[in-house]
């Protein structure tokens, strides 16, 4: 008998005496929204994760972008990223080793979550392949305030599983050495979010 | 890398050794205390926490009740999205599948995302036997692997090591595994992490195959979810051409939207954060990668057949139960002799492997004070104390033919208790002993009652790990005769 048939058979016999009716799942949590302004909450929680945050408007964005990129000389710019980037290098499918030699990356995001300070990339236009927001050491992400949803349930509801996703909450971090938090073990050591009022 | 849990002594012996290691106890007390406080703070922020726990438990229970249907659905959606699905009855079969995929691609090394399932099946050792090196890329797992050591916690496997020990391991062992540690490496955590970053980046950039587990597998959409902190998971899941994920069959959730419960419960219970730094989700083959999923039984169907114990399959491996457990806090993870330590290990190991087969496994349901803290902490409301008691009775049943000291003691107790005259006599004896022993009792227990020191054998089996209260100087029945009738 194949492993598949055998495992399914074992599952069925393990459940033979079990009442198949299902328990109701309480879903009240889906309508819970945080008190106060979600934009402020997002900003507070994002910074709490030691990410950097700059608030700007559509007009001040180019300056904020240049500022956030600081001394970076080479910046990966994914297809569909709508602004001019100083030192911008288009995504031509660079290998990880090539990306490793770039200083920074700029991306858009699919949405952000206020209660957790999380940005979510579904790697659509302007967000780049999964690897581009991972290998360069500085990630600058441009987000509009109207992309912020209150909590995890609203984010899950708005996202499609058909696209791969990367949920990012602050820079890469480890607490494996005596529980001291250290940023940037493998991912970018700096996450800078530019929050554009809309 | 030869460290293995196989042949570990039963819990009481291993625990006694761990208790005498003061460094270990200090590291553990610091770690569990810190994580406990962080967890309590972020759980306290969520008003609907209890409802989320109920929802998490209900979703998992409902899934387990129809696990065959969900498995078939998962297989179909994964296959539709270009992944190859494999089924593995046990550890050996799972390891063989991973090894054969590596051979098809002619790779002799793989990078690994930290995963309990691959540790459970001993994948690294099995691959090594076939000439394939598996590199752990989680910082803690790297420390454990380079140190030829064993993990001691589900979430922070190297928590028993302090920074000086980690520095020594890096300086002594990194060179043999690739890029050496810098000569002037200090024991500052940031420098240690920096050394690991450079050492591992070399491996990520050249790796052609990665092995992961999955925190969740969505039946409806074939989506796998990996939750992590460091970015090593993202490295493994995005850089190599081939990704093989070993997924326990209990990891299934029915629909994508069910993740809205677990992505709230897991990070807060686990690292005590509102959200972990990175979560990756992907459905089947993505961005040109070849995707394989190995659906693993390895005892899960045995656990499923146990109607009381089945609830352990709800476990999302958050490790909250470890951090609140007074026994774990003192003995550490190694004493449990398994990759699953702490309260969940005490029930999961006997459920996966069966009772009455291995003395080490049989000792685990006793590795608990039944205080109930684990149930309170568990985000999917696994009643661990209930399962412990149930498993103790199974262990006792399995050993009935050869009675153990405790069983003999219980038998004589029932002989005494069965007859009121015998009980009265026994109590008078105890009262006398109580007056004598109480006077010499060396310890005072909480509440001021005197405790006895070590009892002679066979009582020592009991008293070595516990404070035994001195018997009362007067029995209740004697007191009642004297006072109660007034
Ligand atoms: S038993 Fe509960 S608390 Fe323990 S690891 Fe599993 S889910 Fe977490």
XYZ file of C-alpha atoms and ligand atoms in Angstrom:
692
model
C 0.000 0.000 0.000
C 1.275 3.478 -0.797
C 2.198 5.821 2.045
C -0.661 8.079 0.972
C -3.263 5.312 1.191
C -1.851 4.070 4.456
C -1.832 7.468 6.150
C -5.342 8.287 4.958
C -6.462 4.857 6.195
C -4.912 5.460 9.602
C -6.596 8.857 9.807
C -9.956 7.347 8.966
C -9.686 4.555 11.479
C -8.482 6.991 14.161
C -11.623 9.027 13.543
C -14.057 6.137 13.148
C -15.610 6.570 16.584
C -15.573 10.362 16.488
C -18.632 12.524 16.197
C -18.112 14.338 12.874
C -20.143 17.418 13.768
C -18.118 20.607 13.942
C -17.960 23.084 16.792
C -18.933 26.670 16.016
C -15.959 29.022 15.618
C -16.466 32.365 17.371
C -15.666 35.170 14.916
C -16.471 38.248 16.991
C -12.786 39.181 16.918
C -13.199 40.159 13.273
C -15.251 43.194 14.138
C -12.962 44.412 16.914
C -11.121 47.564 15.860
C -8.570 49.445 17.930
C -9.632 52.677 19.597
C -8.189 55.892 18.224
C -6.534 56.765 14.956
C -5.097 53.803 13.053
C -2.453 55.922 11.365
C -1.105 57.141 14.690
C -1.268 53.630 16.117
C 0.629 52.235 13.132
C 3.289 54.925 13.435
C 3.747 54.250 17.143
C 3.957 50.458 16.784
C 6.288 50.645 13.796
C 8.750 52.789 15.696
C 8.430 50.492 18.665
C 10.057 47.861 16.442
C 13.030 50.145 15.856
C 12.017 50.844 12.295
C 12.522 54.406 11.107
C 9.522 56.473 10.078
C 9.197 59.692 8.110
C 5.800 61.314 7.597
C 5.471 63.225 4.357
C 3.086 64.362 1.650
C 3.157 63.674 -2.070
C 5.048 66.946 -2.481
C 7.711 66.333 0.120
C 8.158 62.672 -0.775
C 11.081 63.101 -3.226
C 13.093 64.952 -0.606
C 12.155 62.433 2.093
C 13.175 59.616 -0.215
C 16.579 61.157 -0.895
C 16.974 61.683 2.832
C 16.053 58.132 3.747
C 18.528 56.754 1.221
C 21.253 58.818 2.835
C 24.660 57.787 1.635
C 23.434 54.824 -0.415
C 25.013 55.014 -3.849
C 23.293 52.106 -5.532
C 19.587 51.508 -4.968
C 17.534 48.710 -6.477
C 14.298 50.076 -7.957
C 11.624 47.508 -8.820
C 9.417 47.764 -11.905
C 6.512 50.103 -11.364
C 8.049 52.101 -8.547
C 6.621 55.521 -9.414
C 9.287 57.981 -8.299
C 12.754 58.972 -9.438
C 15.387 57.508 -7.161
C 18.878 58.965 -6.868
C 21.361 56.213 -7.650
C 18.511 54.005 -8.866
C 19.345 50.647 -10.500
C 16.462 48.928 -12.331
C 15.572 45.345 -11.446
C 16.966 43.226 -14.258
C 16.694 39.977 -12.351
C 19.986 40.388 -10.512
C 21.252 37.354 -8.622
C 21.397 37.396 -4.836
C 25.151 37.896 -4.997
C 24.646 40.960 -7.208
C 21.937 42.309 -4.922
C 24.314 41.814 -2.026
C 26.587 44.466 -3.561
C 23.815 47.107 -3.671
C 23.403 49.545 -0.789
C 19.627 49.778 -0.554
C 16.249 48.934 -2.057
C 13.043 50.953 -2.381
C 9.607 49.329 -2.574
C 5.912 49.975 -2.262
C 3.747 47.758 -0.048
C 0.375 46.050 -0.448
C -0.923 47.262 2.915
C 0.056 47.799 6.534
C -1.410 46.709 9.876
C -1.864 49.249 12.658
C -2.079 47.047 15.770
C 1.117 45.216 14.936
C 3.136 47.844 13.045
C 3.516 45.439 10.124
C 3.958 46.184 6.412
C 2.900 43.506 3.970
C 4.395 43.066 0.501
C 2.570 40.869 -1.983
C 5.257 41.524 -4.571
C 2.956 43.231 -7.050
C 4.036 46.262 -9.105
C 6.514 48.509 -7.394
C 7.159 45.956 -4.658
C 9.735 43.784 -6.374
C 10.585 40.109 -6.144
C 10.712 38.562 -2.671
C 14.480 38.649 -2.657
C 14.981 42.351 -3.385
C 13.587 43.517 -0.031
C 15.757 40.936 1.704
C 19.350 41.082 0.546
C 20.305 44.809 0.451
C 21.025 46.105 3.931
C 18.639 49.085 3.838
C 14.967 48.816 2.880
C 13.019 51.998 2.255
C 9.293 51.384 1.863
C 6.792 53.959 0.652
C 3.314 53.533 2.109
C 0.164 55.643 1.826
C -1.855 56.280 4.976
C -4.983 54.881 3.270
C -3.208 51.528 2.948
C -3.252 51.011 6.709
C -5.838 48.522 7.992
C -6.693 48.257 11.705
C -5.701 44.680 12.529
C -4.616 41.249 11.356
C -8.160 40.068 10.443
C -8.662 43.003 8.071
C -5.254 42.367 6.505
C -5.907 38.672 5.924
C -9.285 39.512 4.413
C -7.756 42.047 2.024
C -4.850 39.889 0.853
C -4.971 37.134 -1.746
C -3.243 33.826 -1.098
C -2.662 33.569 -4.843
C 0.294 35.920 -4.420
C 3.315 35.119 -2.276
C 3.528 37.494 0.665
C 6.158 38.869 2.965
C 4.980 40.376 6.230
C 7.617 42.633 7.740
C 7.551 43.973 11.293
C 10.626 46.043 11.899
C 14.115 45.112 10.785
C 15.402 41.557 10.960
C 16.143 40.688 14.592
C 17.323 37.893 16.813
C 17.088 37.367 20.540
C 19.018 34.132 20.596
C 21.967 35.370 22.636
C 20.832 35.730 26.233
C 17.637 37.261 24.848
C 19.377 40.469 23.795
C 17.688 41.870 20.734
C 20.115 42.359 17.865
C 18.961 43.837 14.566
C 19.806 42.570 11.134
C 21.036 39.042 11.448
C 20.181 38.163 7.874
C 17.655 40.601 6.486
C 18.109 44.366 6.146
C 19.495 46.035 9.240
C 17.493 49.174 8.551
C 13.820 49.447 7.679
C 12.692 52.974 6.863
C 9.016 53.612 6.129
C 7.954 56.788 4.341
C 4.334 57.365 5.243
C 2.609 59.552 2.679
C -0.544 61.327 3.819
C -3.369 60.791 1.410
C 27.434 16.406 14.197
C 26.479 13.401 16.225
C 24.435 14.815 19.105
C 21.238 12.872 19.568
C 18.516 12.391 22.095
C 18.484 8.654 21.478
C 19.311 6.703 24.611
C 18.677 9.607 26.974
C 17.979 8.570 30.580
C 14.424 8.811 31.902
C 13.314 12.233 33.085
C 14.018 11.874 36.830
C 17.678 10.990 36.275
C 18.192 13.646 33.591
C 16.411 16.242 35.702
C 18.582 15.556 38.729
C 21.685 16.215 36.674
C 20.230 19.395 35.198
C 19.262 20.664 38.644
C 22.858 20.581 39.774
C 23.947 22.864 36.915
C 23.663 26.339 38.407
C 24.678 28.143 35.197
C 21.892 26.379 33.341
C 19.349 27.236 36.010
C 20.380 30.879 35.992
C 20.192 31.145 32.178
C 16.813 29.456 32.167
C 15.291 31.481 34.955
C 16.350 34.662 33.200
C 15.021 33.511 29.833
C 11.696 32.119 30.921
C 11.072 35.053 33.247
C 11.791 37.597 30.515
C 9.642 35.911 27.877
C 6.820 35.391 30.384
C 6.697 39.081 31.192
C 6.795 40.137 27.526
C 4.073 37.684 26.644
C 1.817 38.789 29.473
C 2.155 42.416 28.367
C 1.245 41.860 24.703
C -1.503 39.368 25.478
C -2.964 41.933 27.875
C -3.306 44.366 24.969
C -5.803 42.134 23.184
C -9.298 42.345 24.683
C -10.605 39.503 22.545
C -7.751 37.146 23.528
C -10.009 34.543 25.111
C -12.229 34.482 22.064
C -9.191 34.033 19.837
C -8.093 31.079 21.941
C -11.532 29.524 21.614
C -11.544 30.173 17.888
C -8.057 28.666 17.508
C -9.044 25.554 19.431
C -12.305 25.148 17.511
C -10.719 25.573 14.078
C -8.029 23.009 14.860
C -10.483 20.543 16.392
C -12.844 20.824 13.457
C -9.938 20.247 11.086
C -8.732 17.183 12.969
C -12.239 15.719 12.917
C -12.122 15.679 9.098
C -8.398 15.425 8.632
C -8.622 12.982 5.733
C -10.737 15.381 3.680
C -8.489 18.348 4.459
C -5.385 16.380 3.548
C -6.835 15.490 0.166
C -7.868 19.090 -0.389
C -4.380 20.310 0.507
C -2.802 17.807 -1.839
C -5.057 18.915 -4.663
C -4.513 22.641 -4.203
C -0.753 22.218 -3.879
C -0.620 20.086 -7.001
C -2.804 22.548 -8.931
C -0.324 25.284 -8.050
C 2.668 23.377 -9.307
C 4.053 21.802 -6.129
C 4.899 18.110 -5.818
C 3.291 16.364 -2.846
C 4.916 13.397 -1.079
C 3.547 11.332 1.803
C 5.738 9.926 4.565
C 4.568 7.317 7.072
C 7.544 7.785 9.373
C 10.834 9.542 9.919
C 12.883 7.204 7.747
C 10.527 7.581 4.813
C 10.469 11.384 5.114
C 14.262 11.587 5.260
C 14.568 9.315 2.259
C 12.250 11.542 0.226
C 14.286 14.659 1.048
C 17.547 12.878 0.286
C 16.278 11.625 -3.046
C 15.179 15.113 -4.093
C 18.664 16.371 -3.207
C 20.215 13.612 -5.293
C 17.985 14.332 -8.280
C 19.374 17.852 -8.223
C 22.908 16.676 -7.540
C 23.304 18.858 -4.464
C 25.491 17.818 -1.550
C 24.397 20.565 0.826
C 21.089 22.140 1.804
C 20.263 25.207 3.901
C 17.604 24.772 6.549
C 14.936 26.927 8.117
C 14.472 26.082 11.757
C 11.748 23.453 11.880
C 10.562 21.146 14.622
C 9.368 18.497 12.170
C 12.778 18.085 10.545
C 14.413 17.845 13.959
C 11.844 15.300 15.047
C 12.721 13.048 12.120
C 16.490 13.508 12.562
C 16.830 14.851 9.041
C 20.329 16.319 9.408
C 21.790 13.023 10.563
C 19.968 11.066 7.873
C 21.193 13.408 5.144
C 24.730 13.284 6.526
C 24.643 9.495 6.239
C 24.000 9.979 2.511
C 26.780 12.491 2.085
C 24.550 15.573 2.134
C 25.338 18.359 4.609
C 22.422 20.257 6.131
C 23.275 23.751 7.403
C 21.067 25.175 10.109
C 20.620 28.887 9.453
C 18.701 30.075 12.494
C 21.264 31.675 14.794
C 20.338 29.527 17.779
C 20.267 26.374 15.684
C 23.671 27.302 14.299
C 25.015 27.599 17.834
C 23.547 24.201 18.684
C 24.809 22.596 15.480
C 28.341 23.995 15.665
C 28.531 23.107 19.368
C 27.538 19.513 18.596
C 24.836 20.127 21.153
C 21.098 19.520 21.476
C 18.296 22.106 21.383
C 16.775 22.865 24.778
C 13.818 25.093 23.914
C 11.361 25.129 21.009
C 11.774 28.812 20.277
C 15.244 29.690 21.557
C 17.074 26.355 21.263
C 20.416 27.672 22.559
C 18.967 29.366 25.610
C 21.113 27.200 27.862
C 24.275 28.848 26.443
C 25.608 32.205 27.549
C 27.527 34.675 25.399
C 30.973 33.491 26.492
C 30.129 29.929 25.544
C 28.743 31.072 22.192
C 31.946 32.986 21.454
C 34.016 29.888 22.185
C 31.842 27.753 19.913
C 32.132 30.237 17.050
C 35.898 30.577 17.425
C 36.497 26.849 17.666
C 34.001 25.523 15.152
C 33.091 28.038 12.456
C 36.223 27.529 10.384
C 35.548 23.840 9.837
C 32.045 24.666 8.567
C 32.918 27.546 6.224
C 33.845 31.161 6.816
C 35.759 31.371 10.115
C 34.854 33.712 12.944
C 36.858 36.958 13.012
C 40.039 36.698 15.112
C 39.065 39.534 17.410
C 35.513 38.276 18.028
C 34.248 39.534 21.384
C 31.263 38.201 23.301
C 29.029 41.192 22.545
C 25.716 39.903 21.156
C 25.843 42.274 18.161
C 29.315 41.029 17.207
C 28.347 37.409 17.631
C 25.287 37.940 15.443
C 27.470 39.769 12.921
C 29.829 36.802 12.714
C 26.890 34.497 12.112
C 25.566 36.837 9.427
C 28.794 36.686 7.436
C 29.267 32.977 7.991
C 25.756 32.133 6.844
C 25.477 34.605 4.002
C 28.155 32.662 2.195
C 25.991 29.564 2.472
C 22.738 31.283 1.439
C 24.303 32.733 -1.673
C 25.560 29.407 -2.972
C 22.772 27.076 -1.784
C 20.651 25.450 -4.470
C 18.236 23.623 -2.198
C 16.487 24.555 1.031
C 14.501 22.535 3.533
C 11.813 24.133 5.662
C 8.883 23.182 7.790
C 5.659 25.158 7.879
C 3.776 26.772 10.716
C 0.517 26.422 8.818
C -0.681 24.751 5.642
C -3.926 26.064 4.160
C -5.957 23.224 2.640
C -8.140 25.446 0.463
C -5.316 27.291 -1.272
C -2.178 25.188 -0.806
C -0.555 28.065 1.043
C 2.366 27.366 3.350
C 3.255 29.856 6.074
C 6.633 30.253 7.776
C 6.908 32.579 10.745
C 10.385 33.758 11.831
C 12.501 36.616 13.103
C 15.921 36.739 11.576
C 15.304 36.600 7.856
C 17.121 33.302 7.549
C 13.756 31.775 6.675
C 13.242 34.279 3.900
C 16.779 33.611 2.668
C 16.154 29.876 2.465
C 12.697 30.253 0.938
C 13.634 32.739 -1.762
C 17.226 32.121 -2.887
C 17.533 28.388 -3.723
C 16.017 26.802 -6.827
C 14.387 23.978 -4.902
C 12.419 24.258 -1.646
C 11.326 21.136 0.200
C 8.906 21.634 3.104
C 8.350 18.886 5.646
C 4.893 19.413 7.100
C 3.239 17.441 9.885
C -0.286 16.465 8.876
C -1.670 18.355 11.880
C -0.435 21.702 10.536
C -3.499 22.103 8.336
C -5.977 24.928 8.637
C -8.965 24.775 6.299
C -9.089 28.244 4.760
C -6.874 31.249 4.127
C -9.091 33.401 6.336
C -8.507 31.091 9.328
C -4.989 32.486 9.431
C -6.419 35.668 10.940
C -6.705 33.770 14.229
C -3.318 32.082 14.253
C -1.270 35.046 13.054
C -2.539 36.814 16.158
C -2.158 33.932 18.602
C 1.273 32.674 17.573
C 3.613 35.703 17.804
C 2.158 37.023 21.026
C 2.297 33.611 22.704
C 5.669 32.737 21.356
C 8.177 35.582 21.422
C 5.905 37.959 23.272
C 5.794 40.295 20.284
C 2.785 41.805 18.571
C 4.116 40.302 15.370
C 7.282 38.444 14.524
C 9.648 40.328 12.202
C 9.019 38.135 9.153
C 6.202 35.958 7.894
C 6.411 34.345 4.462
C 3.451 32.791 2.662
C 3.514 31.029 -0.675
C 1.115 28.802 -2.556
C 2.781 26.058 -4.577
C 5.655 26.815 -6.927
C 6.491 30.526 -6.830
C 8.782 32.766 -8.875
C 10.190 29.845 -10.824
C 11.132 27.764 -7.802
C 10.551 24.044 -7.648
C 8.386 23.286 -4.608
C 8.025 19.956 -2.795
C 5.842 19.248 0.224
C 6.338 16.155 2.364
C 3.222 15.358 4.414
C 4.455 13.632 7.547
C 2.615 11.185 9.810
C 5.336 9.792 12.154
C 2.928 9.006 14.981
C 0.421 11.779 14.400
C -2.296 9.322 13.429
C -1.528 7.405 16.633
C -2.089 10.615 18.602
C -5.234 11.282 16.590
C -6.653 7.923 17.638
C -6.364 8.864 21.312
C -9.583 10.744 22.006
C -8.231 12.529 25.079
C -4.746 13.094 23.728
C -5.839 14.214 20.259
C -6.036 17.824 21.407
C -2.220 17.891 21.535
C -2.321 17.997 17.721
C -3.749 21.508 17.997
C -0.303 22.653 19.178
C 1.184 25.517 17.161
C 4.636 25.107 18.797
C 4.628 28.563 20.347
C 6.513 27.378 23.467
C 4.393 29.450 25.873
C 3.810 26.346 27.987
C 7.569 25.883 28.459
C 8.083 29.392 29.716
C 5.426 29.134 32.421
C 6.282 25.615 33.565
C 7.961 25.424 36.994
C 9.450 22.036 36.115
C 10.905 23.186 32.779
C 12.276 26.329 34.366
C 14.377 24.256 36.725
C 15.408 21.315 34.576
C 15.714 22.870 31.128
C 14.837 21.168 27.883
C 17.476 18.455 27.648
C 16.019 16.506 30.557
C 12.956 15.679 28.447
C 15.141 13.731 26.021
C 13.316 15.019 22.961
C 13.131 17.906 20.531
C 9.763 18.621 22.168
C 10.546 19.580 25.768
C 8.408 21.079 28.501
C 4.715 20.418 29.064
C 3.907 19.862 25.396
C 6.827 17.437 25.126
C 5.573 15.570 28.162
C 2.367 14.737 26.313
C 3.376 14.838 22.659
C 6.191 12.304 22.899
C 4.088 9.546 24.498
C 1.231 10.307 22.098
C 3.432 10.149 18.997
C 5.507 7.185 20.107
C 3.074 5.212 22.245
C 3.243 4.210 25.900
C 4.796 1.048 27.327
C 7.535 0.902 24.706
C 10.310 3.107 26.039
C 10.989 3.925 29.692
C 12.258 7.379 28.840
C 9.026 8.250 27.026
C 6.965 6.656 29.803
C 8.647 8.864 32.389
C 7.507 12.061 30.694
C 3.858 12.223 31.814
C 5.258 12.365 35.358
C 7.505 15.333 34.563
C 4.903 17.785 35.803
C 3.449 19.201 38.962
C -0.004 19.418 37.316
C -0.184 23.047 38.355
C -2.153 23.981 35.253
C -0.077 27.007 34.221
C 0.514 25.451 30.803
C -3.193 25.241 30.048
C -3.671 28.876 31.036
C -0.888 29.964 28.696
C -1.729 27.757 25.734
C -3.134 29.806 22.835
C -5.132 26.842 21.536
C -6.360 25.766 24.994
C -4.755 22.337 25.103
C -5.654 20.900 28.493
C -2.171 19.553 29.121
C -2.871 18.501 32.754
C -5.851 16.451 31.603
C -3.738 14.699 28.975
C -0.912 14.124 31.476
C -3.229 12.363 33.893
C -4.730 10.337 31.069
C -1.260 9.305 29.869
C -0.146 8.403 33.384
C -2.982 5.911 33.541
C -1.927 4.529 30.173
C 1.648 4.173 31.369
C 0.474 2.400 34.516
C -1.707 0.072 32.447
C 1.170 -0.701 30.120
C 3.371 -1.666 33.069
C 0.767 -3.601 35.001
C 2.498 -6.926 34.515
C 5.632 -5.686 36.285
C 4.525 -3.455 39.154
C 6.733 -0.496 40.000
C 7.408 0.885 43.479
C 4.732 3.496 43.157
C 2.140 0.935 42.104
C 3.077 -1.276 45.082
C 2.749 1.672 47.415
C -0.660 2.481 45.952
C -1.762 -1.128 46.392
C -0.822 -1.215 50.045
C -2.462 2.154 50.499
C -5.682 0.796 49.083
C -5.456 -2.195 51.428
C -5.196 0.212 54.372
C -7.848 2.562 53.101
C -10.328 -0.221 52.433
C -10.943 -0.987 56.086
C -11.642 1.628 58.721
C -9.947 -0.331 61.551
C -6.759 -0.737 59.546
C -6.881 2.936 58.664
C -7.268 3.935 62.280
C -4.258 1.865 63.250
C -2.199 3.235 60.401
C -3.136 6.748 61.349
C -2.079 6.225 64.934
C 1.256 5.011 63.631
C 1.528 8.051 61.408
C 0.637 10.396 64.251
C 3.480 8.971 66.317
C 5.798 9.224 63.338
C 4.546 12.757 62.770
C 5.412 13.819 66.285
C 8.874 12.339 65.989
C 9.600 13.325 62.407
C 8.017 16.743 62.722
C 10.490 17.539 65.414
C 13.380 16.531 63.218
C 11.911 17.775 59.937
C 14.694 19.741 58.344
C 12.780 21.869 55.941
C 9.812 24.137 56.330
C 7.407 24.130 53.417
C 5.371 27.135 52.233
C 2.633 27.599 54.811
C 4.965 26.731 57.674
C 4.480 22.990 57.720
C 7.566 20.902 58.372
C 8.884 18.680 55.631
C 10.915 15.524 55.848
C 14.333 15.194 54.293
C 15.233 12.275 52.087
C 13.358 9.113 52.895
C 15.119 5.719 52.774
C 14.500 3.545 49.724
C 11.872 2.948 48.310
C 10.510 6.179 49.744
C 13.511 7.939 48.205
C 11.983 7.394 44.768
C 9.349 9.818 45.916
C 11.299 12.139 48.182
C 14.271 12.817 45.915
C 12.270 15.148 43.769
C 9.729 16.431 46.273
C 9.357 17.838 49.734
C 7.398 15.286 51.707
C 5.230 16.892 54.353
C 5.776 15.503 57.845
C 2.696 13.483 58.817
C 0.303 15.428 61.050
C 0.689 14.687 64.744
C -2.971 13.800 64.989
C -5.236 12.308 62.356
C -8.501 13.934 61.384
C -10.377 10.939 62.693
C -8.646 11.172 66.066
C -9.307 14.878 66.193
C -12.976 14.280 65.393
C -13.270 11.720 68.166
C -11.749 14.216 70.604
C -13.362 17.476 69.479
C -15.972 16.920 66.826
C -18.683 15.303 68.936
C -18.976 18.135 71.402
S 0.985 23.180 23.839
Fe 0.074 25.199 23.596
S 1.440 26.530 24.741
Fe 2.587 24.640 24.423
S 3.746 24.971 22.531
Fe 1.815 24.020 21.947
S 0.440 25.701 21.443
Fe 2.135 26.564 22.614
